[in-house]
CSV table of C-alpha atoms and ligand atoms in Angstrom, one decimal:
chain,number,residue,atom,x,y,z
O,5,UNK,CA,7.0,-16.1,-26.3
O,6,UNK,CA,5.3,-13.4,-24.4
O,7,UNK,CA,5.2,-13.8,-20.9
O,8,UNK,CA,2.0,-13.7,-18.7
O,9,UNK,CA,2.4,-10.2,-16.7
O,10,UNK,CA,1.5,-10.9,-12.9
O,11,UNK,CA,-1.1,-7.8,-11.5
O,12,UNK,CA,-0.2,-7.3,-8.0
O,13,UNK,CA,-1.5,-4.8,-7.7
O,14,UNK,CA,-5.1,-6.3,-8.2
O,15,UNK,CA,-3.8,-9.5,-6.5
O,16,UNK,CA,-3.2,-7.1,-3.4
O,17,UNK,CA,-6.6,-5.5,-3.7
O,18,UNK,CA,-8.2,-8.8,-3.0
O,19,UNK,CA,-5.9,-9.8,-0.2
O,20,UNK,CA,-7.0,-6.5,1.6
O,21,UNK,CA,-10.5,-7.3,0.9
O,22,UNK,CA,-10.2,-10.3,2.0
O,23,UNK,CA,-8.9,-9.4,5.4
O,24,UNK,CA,-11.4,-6.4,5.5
O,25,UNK,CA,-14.1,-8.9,4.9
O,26,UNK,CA,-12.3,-11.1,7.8
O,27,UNK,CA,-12.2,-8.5,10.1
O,28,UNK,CA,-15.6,-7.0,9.9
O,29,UNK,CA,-16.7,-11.0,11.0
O,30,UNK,CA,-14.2,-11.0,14.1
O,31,UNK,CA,-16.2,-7.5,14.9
O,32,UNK,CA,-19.6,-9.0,14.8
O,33,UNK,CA,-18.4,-12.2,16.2
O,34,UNK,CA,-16.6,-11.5,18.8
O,35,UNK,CA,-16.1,-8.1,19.4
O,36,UNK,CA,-12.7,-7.9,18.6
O,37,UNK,CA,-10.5,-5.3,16.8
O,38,UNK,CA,-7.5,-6.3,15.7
O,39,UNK,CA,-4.9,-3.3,16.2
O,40,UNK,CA,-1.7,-2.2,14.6
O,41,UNK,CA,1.1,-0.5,15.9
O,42,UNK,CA,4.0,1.1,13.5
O,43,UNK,CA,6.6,2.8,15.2
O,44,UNK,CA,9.3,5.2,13.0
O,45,UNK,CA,12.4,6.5,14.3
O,46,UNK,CA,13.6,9.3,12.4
O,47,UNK,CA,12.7,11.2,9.4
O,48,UNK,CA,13.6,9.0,6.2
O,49,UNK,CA,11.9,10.1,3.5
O,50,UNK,CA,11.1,6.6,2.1
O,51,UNK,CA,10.6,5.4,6.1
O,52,UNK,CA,7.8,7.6,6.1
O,53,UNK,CA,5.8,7.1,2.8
O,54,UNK,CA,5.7,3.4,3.7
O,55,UNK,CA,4.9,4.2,7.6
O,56,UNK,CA,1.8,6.2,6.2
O,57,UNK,CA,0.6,4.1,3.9
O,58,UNK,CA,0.6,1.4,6.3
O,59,UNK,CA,-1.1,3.3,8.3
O,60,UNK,CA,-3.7,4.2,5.3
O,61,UNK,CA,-4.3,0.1,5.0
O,62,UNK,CA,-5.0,-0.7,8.5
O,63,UNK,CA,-7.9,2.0,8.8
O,64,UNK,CA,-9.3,0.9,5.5
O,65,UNK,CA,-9.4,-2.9,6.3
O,66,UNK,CA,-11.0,-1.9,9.2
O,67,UNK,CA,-8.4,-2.4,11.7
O,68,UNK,CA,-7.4,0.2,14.3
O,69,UNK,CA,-4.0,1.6,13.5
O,70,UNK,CA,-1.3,3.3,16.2
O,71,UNK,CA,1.4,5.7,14.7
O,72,UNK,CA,5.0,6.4,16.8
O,73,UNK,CA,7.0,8.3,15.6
O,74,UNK,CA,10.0,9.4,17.8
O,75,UNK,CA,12.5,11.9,16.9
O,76,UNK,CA,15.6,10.7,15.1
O,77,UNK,CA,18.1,11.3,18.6
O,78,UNK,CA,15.6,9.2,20.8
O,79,UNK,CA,17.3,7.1,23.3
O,80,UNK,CA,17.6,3.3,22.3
O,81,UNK,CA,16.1,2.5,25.9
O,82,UNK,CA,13.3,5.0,25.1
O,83,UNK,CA,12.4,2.5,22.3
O,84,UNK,CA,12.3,0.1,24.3
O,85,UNK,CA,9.9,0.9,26.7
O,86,UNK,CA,7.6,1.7,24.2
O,87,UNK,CA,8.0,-1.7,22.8
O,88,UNK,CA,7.5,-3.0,26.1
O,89,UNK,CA,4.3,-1.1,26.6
O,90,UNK,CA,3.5,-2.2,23.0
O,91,UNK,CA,3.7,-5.8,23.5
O,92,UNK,CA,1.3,-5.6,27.1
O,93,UNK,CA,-1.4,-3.4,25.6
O,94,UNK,CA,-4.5,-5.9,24.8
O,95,UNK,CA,-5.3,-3.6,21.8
O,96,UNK,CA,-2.3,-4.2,20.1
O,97,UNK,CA,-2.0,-7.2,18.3
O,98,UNK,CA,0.7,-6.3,15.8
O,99,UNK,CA,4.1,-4.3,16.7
O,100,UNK,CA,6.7,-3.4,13.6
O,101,UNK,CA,9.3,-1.0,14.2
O,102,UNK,CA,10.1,0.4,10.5
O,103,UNK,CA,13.7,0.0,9.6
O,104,UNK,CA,16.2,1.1,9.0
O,105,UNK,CA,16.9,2.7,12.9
O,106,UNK,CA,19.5,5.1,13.5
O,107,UNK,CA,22.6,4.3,13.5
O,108,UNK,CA,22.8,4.6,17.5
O,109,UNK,CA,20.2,2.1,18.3
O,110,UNK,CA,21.1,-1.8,17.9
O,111,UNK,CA,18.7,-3.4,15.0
O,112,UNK,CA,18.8,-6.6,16.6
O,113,UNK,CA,18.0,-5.4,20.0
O,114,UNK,CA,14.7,-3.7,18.8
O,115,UNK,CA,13.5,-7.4,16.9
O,116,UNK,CA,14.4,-9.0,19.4
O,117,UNK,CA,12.6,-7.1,22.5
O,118,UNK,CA,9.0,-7.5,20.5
O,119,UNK,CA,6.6,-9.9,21.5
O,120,UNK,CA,7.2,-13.2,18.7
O,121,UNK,CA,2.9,-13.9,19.0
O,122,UNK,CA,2.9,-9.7,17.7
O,123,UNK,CA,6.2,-9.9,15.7
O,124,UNK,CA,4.0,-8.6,12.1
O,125,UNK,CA,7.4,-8.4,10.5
O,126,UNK,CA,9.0,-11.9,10.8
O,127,UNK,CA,12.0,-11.1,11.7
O,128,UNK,CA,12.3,-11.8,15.4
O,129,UNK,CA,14.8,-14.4,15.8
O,130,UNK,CA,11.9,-17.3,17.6
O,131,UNK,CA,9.6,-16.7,14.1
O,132,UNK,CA,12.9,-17.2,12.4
O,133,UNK,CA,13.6,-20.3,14.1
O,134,UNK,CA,10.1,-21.3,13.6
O,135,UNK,CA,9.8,-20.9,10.4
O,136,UNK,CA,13.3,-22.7,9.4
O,137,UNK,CA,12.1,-25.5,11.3
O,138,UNK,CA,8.5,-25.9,9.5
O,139,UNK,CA,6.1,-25.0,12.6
O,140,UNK,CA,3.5,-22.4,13.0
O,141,UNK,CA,5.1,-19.2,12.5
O,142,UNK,CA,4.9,-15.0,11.4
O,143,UNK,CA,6.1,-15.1,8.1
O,144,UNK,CA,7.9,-11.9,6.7
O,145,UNK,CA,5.8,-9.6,4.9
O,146,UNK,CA,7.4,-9.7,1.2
O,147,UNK,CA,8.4,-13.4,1.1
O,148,UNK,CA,4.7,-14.3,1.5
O,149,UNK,CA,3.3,-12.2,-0.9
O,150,UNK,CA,5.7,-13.7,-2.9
O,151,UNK,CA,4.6,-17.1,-2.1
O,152,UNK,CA,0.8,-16.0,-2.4
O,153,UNK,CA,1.2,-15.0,-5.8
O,154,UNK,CA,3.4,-18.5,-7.0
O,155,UNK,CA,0.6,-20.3,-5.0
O,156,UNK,CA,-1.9,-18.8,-7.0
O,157,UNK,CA,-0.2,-18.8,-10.3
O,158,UNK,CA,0.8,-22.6,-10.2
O,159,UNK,CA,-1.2,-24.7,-7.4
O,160,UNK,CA,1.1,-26.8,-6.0
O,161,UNK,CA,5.1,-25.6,-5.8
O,162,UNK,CA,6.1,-28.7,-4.8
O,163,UNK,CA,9.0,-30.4,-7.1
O,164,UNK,CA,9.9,-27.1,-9.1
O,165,UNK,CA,13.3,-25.4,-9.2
O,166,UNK,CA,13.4,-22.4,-7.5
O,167,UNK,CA,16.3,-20.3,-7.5
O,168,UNK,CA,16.4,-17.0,-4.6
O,169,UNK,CA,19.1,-14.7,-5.8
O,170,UNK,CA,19.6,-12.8,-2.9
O,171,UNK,CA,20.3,-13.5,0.8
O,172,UNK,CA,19.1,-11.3,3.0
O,173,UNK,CA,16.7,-11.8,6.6
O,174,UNK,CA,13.8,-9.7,5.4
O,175,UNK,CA,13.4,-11.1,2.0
O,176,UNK,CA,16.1,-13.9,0.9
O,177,UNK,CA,16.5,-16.1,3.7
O,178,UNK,CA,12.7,-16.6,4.4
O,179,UNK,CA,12.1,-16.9,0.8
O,180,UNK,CA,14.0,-19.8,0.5
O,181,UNK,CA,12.3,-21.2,3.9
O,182,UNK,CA,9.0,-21.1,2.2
O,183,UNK,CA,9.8,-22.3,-1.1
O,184,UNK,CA,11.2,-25.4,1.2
O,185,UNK,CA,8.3,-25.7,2.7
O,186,UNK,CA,6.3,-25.9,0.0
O,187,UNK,CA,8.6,-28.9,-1.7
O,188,UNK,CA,10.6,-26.9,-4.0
O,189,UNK,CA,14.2,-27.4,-4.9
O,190,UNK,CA,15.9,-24.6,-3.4
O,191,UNK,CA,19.6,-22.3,-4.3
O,192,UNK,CA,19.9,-19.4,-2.7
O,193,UNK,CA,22.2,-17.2,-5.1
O,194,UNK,CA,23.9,-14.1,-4.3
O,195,UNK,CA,26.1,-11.2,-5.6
O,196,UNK,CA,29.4,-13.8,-5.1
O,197,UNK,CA,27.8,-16.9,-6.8
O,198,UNK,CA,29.9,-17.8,-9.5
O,199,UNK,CA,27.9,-19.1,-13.0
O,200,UNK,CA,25.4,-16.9,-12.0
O,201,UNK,CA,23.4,-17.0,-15.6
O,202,UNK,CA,23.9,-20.8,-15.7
O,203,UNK,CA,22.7,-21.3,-12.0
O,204,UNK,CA,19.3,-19.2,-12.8
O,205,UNK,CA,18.8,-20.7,-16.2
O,206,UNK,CA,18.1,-23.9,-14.4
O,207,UNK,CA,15.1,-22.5,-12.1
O,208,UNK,CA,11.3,-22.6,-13.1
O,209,UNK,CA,10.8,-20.0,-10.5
O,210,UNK,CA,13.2,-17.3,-10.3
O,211,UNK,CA,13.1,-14.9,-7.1
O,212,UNK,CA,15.4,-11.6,-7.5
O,213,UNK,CA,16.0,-10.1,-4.3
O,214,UNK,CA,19.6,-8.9,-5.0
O,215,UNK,CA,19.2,-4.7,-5.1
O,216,UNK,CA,20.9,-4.3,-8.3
O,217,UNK,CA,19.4,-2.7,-10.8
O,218,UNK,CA,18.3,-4.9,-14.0
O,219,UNK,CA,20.6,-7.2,-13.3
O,220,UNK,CA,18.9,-10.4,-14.4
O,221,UNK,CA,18.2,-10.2,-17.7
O,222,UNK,CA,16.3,-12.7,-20.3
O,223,UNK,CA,18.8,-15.1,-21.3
O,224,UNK,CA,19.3,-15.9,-17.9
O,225,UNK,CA,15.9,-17.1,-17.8
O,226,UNK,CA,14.5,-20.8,-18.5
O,227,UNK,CA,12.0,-20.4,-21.2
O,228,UNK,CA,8.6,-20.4,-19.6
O,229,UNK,CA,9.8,-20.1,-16.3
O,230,UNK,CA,8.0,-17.7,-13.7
O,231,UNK,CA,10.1,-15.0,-12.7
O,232,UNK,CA,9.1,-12.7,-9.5
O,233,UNK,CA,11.0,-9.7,-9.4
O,234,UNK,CA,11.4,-8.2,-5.7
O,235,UNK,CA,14.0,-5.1,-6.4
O,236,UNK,CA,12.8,-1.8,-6.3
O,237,UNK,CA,15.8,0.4,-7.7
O,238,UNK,CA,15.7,4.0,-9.0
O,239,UNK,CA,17.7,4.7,-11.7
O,240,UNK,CA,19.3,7.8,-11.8
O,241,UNK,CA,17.7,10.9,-13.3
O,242,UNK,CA,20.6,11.3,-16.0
O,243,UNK,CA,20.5,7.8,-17.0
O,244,UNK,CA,16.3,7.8,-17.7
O,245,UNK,CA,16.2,11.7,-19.4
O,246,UNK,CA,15.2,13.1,-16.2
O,247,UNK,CA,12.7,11.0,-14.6
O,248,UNK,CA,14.6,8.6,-12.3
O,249,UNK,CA,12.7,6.0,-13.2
O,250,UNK,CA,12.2,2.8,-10.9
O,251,UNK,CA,13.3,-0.9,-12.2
O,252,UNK,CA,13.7,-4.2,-10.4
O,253,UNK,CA,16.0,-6.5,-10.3
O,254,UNK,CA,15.0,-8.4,-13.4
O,255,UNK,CA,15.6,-6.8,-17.2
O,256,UNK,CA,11.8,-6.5,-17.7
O,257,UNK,CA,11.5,-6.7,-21.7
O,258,UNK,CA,14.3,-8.9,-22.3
O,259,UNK,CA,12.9,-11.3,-19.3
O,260,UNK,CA,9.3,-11.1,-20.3
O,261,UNK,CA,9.9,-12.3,-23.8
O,262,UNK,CA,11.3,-15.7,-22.4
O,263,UNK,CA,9.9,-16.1,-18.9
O,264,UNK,CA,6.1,-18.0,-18.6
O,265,UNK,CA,4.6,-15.3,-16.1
O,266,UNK,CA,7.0,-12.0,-14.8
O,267,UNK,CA,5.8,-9.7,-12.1
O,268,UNK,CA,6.6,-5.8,-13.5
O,269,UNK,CA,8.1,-3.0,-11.1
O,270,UNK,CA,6.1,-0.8,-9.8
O,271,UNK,CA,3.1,-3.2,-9.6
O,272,UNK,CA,4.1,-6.7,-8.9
O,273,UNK,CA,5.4,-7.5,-5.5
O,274,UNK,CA,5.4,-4.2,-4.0
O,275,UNK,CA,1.6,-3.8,-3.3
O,276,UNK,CA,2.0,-7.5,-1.4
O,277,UNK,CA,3.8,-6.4,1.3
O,278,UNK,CA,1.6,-4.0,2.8
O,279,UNK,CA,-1.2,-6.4,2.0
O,280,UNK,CA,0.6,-9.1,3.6
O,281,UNK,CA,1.0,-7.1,6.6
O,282,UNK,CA,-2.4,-6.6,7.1
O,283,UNK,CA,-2.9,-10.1,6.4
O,284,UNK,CA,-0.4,-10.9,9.4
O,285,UNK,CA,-1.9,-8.2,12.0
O,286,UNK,CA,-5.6,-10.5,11.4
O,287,UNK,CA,-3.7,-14.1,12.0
O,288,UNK,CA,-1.9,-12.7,15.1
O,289,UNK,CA,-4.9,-11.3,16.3
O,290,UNK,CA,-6.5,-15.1,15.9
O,291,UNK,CA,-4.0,-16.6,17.5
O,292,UNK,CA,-4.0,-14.4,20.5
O,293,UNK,CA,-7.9,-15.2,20.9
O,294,UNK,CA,-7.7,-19.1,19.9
O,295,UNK,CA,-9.5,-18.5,17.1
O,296,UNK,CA,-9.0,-20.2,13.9
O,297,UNK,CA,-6.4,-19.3,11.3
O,298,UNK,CA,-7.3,-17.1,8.6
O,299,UNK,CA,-8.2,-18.5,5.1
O,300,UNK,CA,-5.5,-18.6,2.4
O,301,UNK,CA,-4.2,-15.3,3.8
O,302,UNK,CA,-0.8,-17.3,5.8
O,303,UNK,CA,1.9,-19.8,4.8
S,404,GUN,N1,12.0,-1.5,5.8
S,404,GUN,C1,12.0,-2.0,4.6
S,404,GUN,N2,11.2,-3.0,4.5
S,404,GUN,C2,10.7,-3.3,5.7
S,404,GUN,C3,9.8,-4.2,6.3
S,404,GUN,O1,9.3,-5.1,5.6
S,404,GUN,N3,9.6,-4.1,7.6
S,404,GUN,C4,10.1,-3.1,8.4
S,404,GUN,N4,9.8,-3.1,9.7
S,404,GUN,N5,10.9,-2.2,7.9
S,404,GUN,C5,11.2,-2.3,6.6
């Protein structure tokens, strides 16, 4: 068998359009703008390819998009206040603080000091709570593209196996929250789950969030299952002839020639999260002006 390949990449294109199409209404509607603010702390290199492609999006779907970037020795209070002045500025309807910080600022003190109705990301600990407990939340960028594309692949989720390998707040945990929500049986796996193989050869939807390069590979995989592969590893130079070339989490040609549908790396979930973003900065705007929720573009 030959696996369908998943095109996020294209899926993604329409998901901006989409929202560019849904904000150009909210314009003529009602006047409104929705605005996004990204703030960067430091100089990672991969911090700030993402943080300007982000920024990228949000102009092309129309959006208004406000850039932060602070040195990497600011003052965690510093922070602060400009997420304070963030979350009361009317033109601001999304806040996301890239991560990682510095070492010398506290993670959860930044997630938790944003406004939850602007919290783009997810990951403040109310949309958290929300979210685990089935009511209107912001959903996490990745997890929901990830959802997007299984919603659009197979309809209705509800009484598949699903098996998250992985268990972390930005991508694991919330995975898992959706995939309950939408009816699915649920294991969360990890790097310490014993039976690994045997535990993922049981799942019609396999989610590998784990950050280990090629680790799942196609006799792990349930023939025709649907397997969405969320790593994004680069192998090093010596071990590709030079190229350091990136892989996911999931054996690609050993996978696809078992699996029912496979999402490749680069291509497959990546492009979603941005698009997801985006997706998130028009249904907080909504919800800050009462209006109705965006179409097929939230959880
Ligand atoms: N760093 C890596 N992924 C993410 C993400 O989804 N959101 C934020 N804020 N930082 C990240």
């Amino acid at each position: 068998m030959s696996a369908k390949i998943i095109d996020g990449k294209a899926f993604a294109a329409d998901v901006r359009a989409r929202v560019a199409k849904q904000v150009a209404a909210l314009k003529a509607a009602h006047g409104i703008t929705p605005g996004l603010a990204v703030v960067l702390v430091g100089e990672d290199p991969a911090s700030q390819v993402y943080v300007r492609s982000k920024g990228k999006q949000t102009v092309e779907a129309g959006m208004a998009s406000f850039e932060h970037k602070l040195a990497a020795d600011t003052p965690e209070a510093e922070l602060l206040a400009l997420i304070d002045r963030l979350n009361a500025d009317p033109a601001v309807n999304g806040v996301l603080v890239q991560l990682p910080v510095p070492d010398h600022i506290d993670e959860a003190k930044v997630l938790a000091a944003i406004d939850p109705a602007k919290d783009v990301d997810g990951f403040h600990i109310s949309n958290v709570g929300l979210l685990a407990t089935g009511q209107k939340a912001m959903v996490p960028c990745t997890p929901l593209g990830c959802l997007m594309l299984l919603r659009d692949l197979h309809g209705d989720l509800s009484g598949m196996e699903a098996v998250v390998i992985g268990r972390s707040n930005i991508v694991g945990k919330p995975m898992a929250q959706l995939l309950l929500r939408d009816s699915c049986t649920v294991t969360v796996a990890h790097s310490r789950t014993r039976t690994l193989p045997e535990v993922v050869r049981r799942a019609d939807i396999v989610v590998a969030a784990v950050g280990r390069p090629e680790m799942v590979t196609g006799d792990w995989i349930k023939p025709g299952a649907t397997v969405i592969d969320v790593g994004i590893n680069r192998l090093a130079p010596a071990e590709t002839g030079g190229k350091g070339r990136l892989v996911g989490d999931v054996h690609f040609s050993s996978a696809a020639q078992v699996a029912g549908a496979i999402t490749p790396v680069p291509g497959g979930v990546g492009p979603m999260t941005i698009a997801c973003l985006l997706a998130n900065t028009l249904t907080a705007t909504a919800r800050a002006n009462g209006l109705l929720e965006p179409e097929g573009l939230t959880a």
